[in-house]
XYZ file of N, CA and C in Angstrom:
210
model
N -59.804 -199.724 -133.443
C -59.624 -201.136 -133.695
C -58.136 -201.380 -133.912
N -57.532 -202.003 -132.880
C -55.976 -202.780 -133.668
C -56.047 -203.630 -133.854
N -55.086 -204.441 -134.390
C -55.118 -205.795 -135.019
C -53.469 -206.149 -134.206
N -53.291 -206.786 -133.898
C -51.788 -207.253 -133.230
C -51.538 -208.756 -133.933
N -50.956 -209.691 -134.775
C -50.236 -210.563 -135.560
C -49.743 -211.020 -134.179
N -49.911 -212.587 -133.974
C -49.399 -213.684 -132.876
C -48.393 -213.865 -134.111
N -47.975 -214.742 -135.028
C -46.635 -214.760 -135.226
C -46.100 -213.811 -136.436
N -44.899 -213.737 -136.130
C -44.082 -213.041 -137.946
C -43.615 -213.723 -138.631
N -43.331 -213.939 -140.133
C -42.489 -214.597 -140.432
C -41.015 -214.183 -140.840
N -40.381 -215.051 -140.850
C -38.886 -214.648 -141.067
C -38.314 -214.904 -142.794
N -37.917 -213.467 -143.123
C -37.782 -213.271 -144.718
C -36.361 -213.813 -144.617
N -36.459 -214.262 -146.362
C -35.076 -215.346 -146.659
C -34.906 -216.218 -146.326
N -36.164 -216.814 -146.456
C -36.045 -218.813 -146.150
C -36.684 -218.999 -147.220
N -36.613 -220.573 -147.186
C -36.779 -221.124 -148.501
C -38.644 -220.940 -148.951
N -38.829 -221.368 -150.209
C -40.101 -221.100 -150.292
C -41.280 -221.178 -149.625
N -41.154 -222.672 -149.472
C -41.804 -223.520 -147.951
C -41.493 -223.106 -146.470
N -40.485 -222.490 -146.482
C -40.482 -222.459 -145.402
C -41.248 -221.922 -144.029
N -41.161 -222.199 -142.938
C -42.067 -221.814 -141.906
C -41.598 -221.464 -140.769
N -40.222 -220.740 -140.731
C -39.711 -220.166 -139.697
C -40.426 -218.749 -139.198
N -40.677 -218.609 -138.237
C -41.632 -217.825 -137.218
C -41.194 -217.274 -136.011
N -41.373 -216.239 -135.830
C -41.309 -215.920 -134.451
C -42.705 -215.288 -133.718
N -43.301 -215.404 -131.960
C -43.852 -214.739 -131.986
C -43.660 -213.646 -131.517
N -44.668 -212.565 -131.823
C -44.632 -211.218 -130.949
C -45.219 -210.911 -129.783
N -44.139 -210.400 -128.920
C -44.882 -210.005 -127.592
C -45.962 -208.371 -127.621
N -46.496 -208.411 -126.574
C -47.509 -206.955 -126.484
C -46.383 -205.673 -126.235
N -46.541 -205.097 -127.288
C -46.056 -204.025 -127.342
C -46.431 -202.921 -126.065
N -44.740 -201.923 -125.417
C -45.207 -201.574 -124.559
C -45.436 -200.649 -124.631
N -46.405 -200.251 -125.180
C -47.059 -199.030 -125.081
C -48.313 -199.524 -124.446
N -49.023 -200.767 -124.811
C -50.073 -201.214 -124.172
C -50.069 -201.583 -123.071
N -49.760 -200.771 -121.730
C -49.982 -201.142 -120.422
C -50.895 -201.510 -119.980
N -51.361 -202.303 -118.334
C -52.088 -202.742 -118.022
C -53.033 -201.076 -118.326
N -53.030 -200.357 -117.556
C -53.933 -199.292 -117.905
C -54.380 -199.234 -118.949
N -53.860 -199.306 -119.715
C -54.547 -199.197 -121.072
C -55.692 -200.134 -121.650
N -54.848 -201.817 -121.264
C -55.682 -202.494 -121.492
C -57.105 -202.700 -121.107
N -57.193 -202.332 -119.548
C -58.541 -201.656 -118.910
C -59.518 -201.434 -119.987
N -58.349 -200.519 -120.855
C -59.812 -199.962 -121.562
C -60.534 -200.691 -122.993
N -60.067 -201.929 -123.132
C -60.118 -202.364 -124.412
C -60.776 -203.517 -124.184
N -61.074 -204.173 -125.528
C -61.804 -205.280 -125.423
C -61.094 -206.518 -126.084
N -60.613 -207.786 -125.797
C -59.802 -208.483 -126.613
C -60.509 -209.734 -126.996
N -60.170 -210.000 -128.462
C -61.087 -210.458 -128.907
C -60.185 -211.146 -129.951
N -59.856 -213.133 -129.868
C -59.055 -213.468 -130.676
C -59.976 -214.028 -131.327
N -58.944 -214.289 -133.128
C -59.272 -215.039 -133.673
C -58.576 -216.606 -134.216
N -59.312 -217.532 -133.777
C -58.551 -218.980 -133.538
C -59.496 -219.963 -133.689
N -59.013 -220.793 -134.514
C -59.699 -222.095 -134.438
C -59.995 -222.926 -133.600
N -60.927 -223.759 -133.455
C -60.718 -224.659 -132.108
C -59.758 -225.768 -132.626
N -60.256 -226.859 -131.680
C -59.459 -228.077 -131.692
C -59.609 -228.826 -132.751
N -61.177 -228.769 -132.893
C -61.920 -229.533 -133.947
C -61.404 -229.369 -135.646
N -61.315 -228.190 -135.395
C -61.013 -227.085 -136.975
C -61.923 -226.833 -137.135
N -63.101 -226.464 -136.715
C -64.213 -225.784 -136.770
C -63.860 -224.182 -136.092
N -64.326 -223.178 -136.762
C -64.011 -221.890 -136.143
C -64.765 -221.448 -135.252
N -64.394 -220.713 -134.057
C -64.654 -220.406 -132.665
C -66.160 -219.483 -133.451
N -66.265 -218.639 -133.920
C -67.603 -218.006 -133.886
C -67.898 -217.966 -135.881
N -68.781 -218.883 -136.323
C -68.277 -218.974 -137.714
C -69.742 -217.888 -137.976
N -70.074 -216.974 -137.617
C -70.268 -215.723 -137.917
C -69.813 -214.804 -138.346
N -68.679 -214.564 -137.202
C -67.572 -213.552 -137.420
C -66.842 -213.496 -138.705
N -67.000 -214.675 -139.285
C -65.046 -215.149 -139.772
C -66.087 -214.545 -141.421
N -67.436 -213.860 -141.532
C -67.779 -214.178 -142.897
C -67.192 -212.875 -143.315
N -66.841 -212.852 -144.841
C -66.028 -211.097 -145.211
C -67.513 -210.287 -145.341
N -67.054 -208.993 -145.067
C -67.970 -207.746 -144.999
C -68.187 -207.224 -146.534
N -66.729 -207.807 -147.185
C -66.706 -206.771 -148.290
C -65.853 -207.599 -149.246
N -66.868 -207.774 -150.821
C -66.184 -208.931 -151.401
C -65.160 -208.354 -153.034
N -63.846 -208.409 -152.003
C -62.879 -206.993 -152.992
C -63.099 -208.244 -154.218
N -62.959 -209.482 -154.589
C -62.570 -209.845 -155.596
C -64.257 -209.666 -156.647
N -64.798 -209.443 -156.046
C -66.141 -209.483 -157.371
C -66.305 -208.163 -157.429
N -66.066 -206.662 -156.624
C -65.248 -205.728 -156.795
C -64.579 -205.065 -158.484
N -63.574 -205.911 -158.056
C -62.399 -205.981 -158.742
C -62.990 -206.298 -160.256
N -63.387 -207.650 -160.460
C -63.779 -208.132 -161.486
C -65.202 -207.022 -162.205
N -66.012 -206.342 -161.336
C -66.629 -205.499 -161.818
C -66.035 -204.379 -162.464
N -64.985 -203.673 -162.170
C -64.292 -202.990 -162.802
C -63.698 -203.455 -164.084
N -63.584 -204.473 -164.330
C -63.368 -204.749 -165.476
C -64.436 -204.762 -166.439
C-alpha cells in the first residue's frame, strides 16, 4: 500500500497560511510499474459529499484507545 500526498505544504508561513505546492509521481514509479498497481483516490465531489462514504469510515478508533489507557 502507498499513500502519495497531491499537495505539500510550505514551512515558515504565517499561521493561516496556505502556501502549497504540488507533487509530481515520483520516478521510480514507471509506466511498468504502474501496470502493476491499482489507483485509487481520495476526493470529494463537487457536491461535498464524499466519492465512496464507506471508505472514508476509520478502521481504528486511536482516540477512545487512548482515553482507555487512562
Amino acid at each position: 500500500l502507498l499513500f502519495a500526498p497531491l499537495q505539500f505544504y510550505r514551512t515558515g508561513q504565517h499561521r493561516h497560511g496556505d502556501v502549497h505546492v504540488y507533487g509530481g509521481r515520483s520516478r521510480f514509479l514507471t509506466d511498468a510499474v504502474l501496470a502493476h498497481v491499482q489507483r485509487v483516490a481520495s476526493v470529494v465531489a463537487v457536491g461535498g459529499e464524499p466519492s465512496s462514504p464507506g471508505r472514508l469510515e476509520p478502521r481504528l478508533d486511536v482516540g477512545a484507545r487512548l482515553r482507555d489507557m487512562w
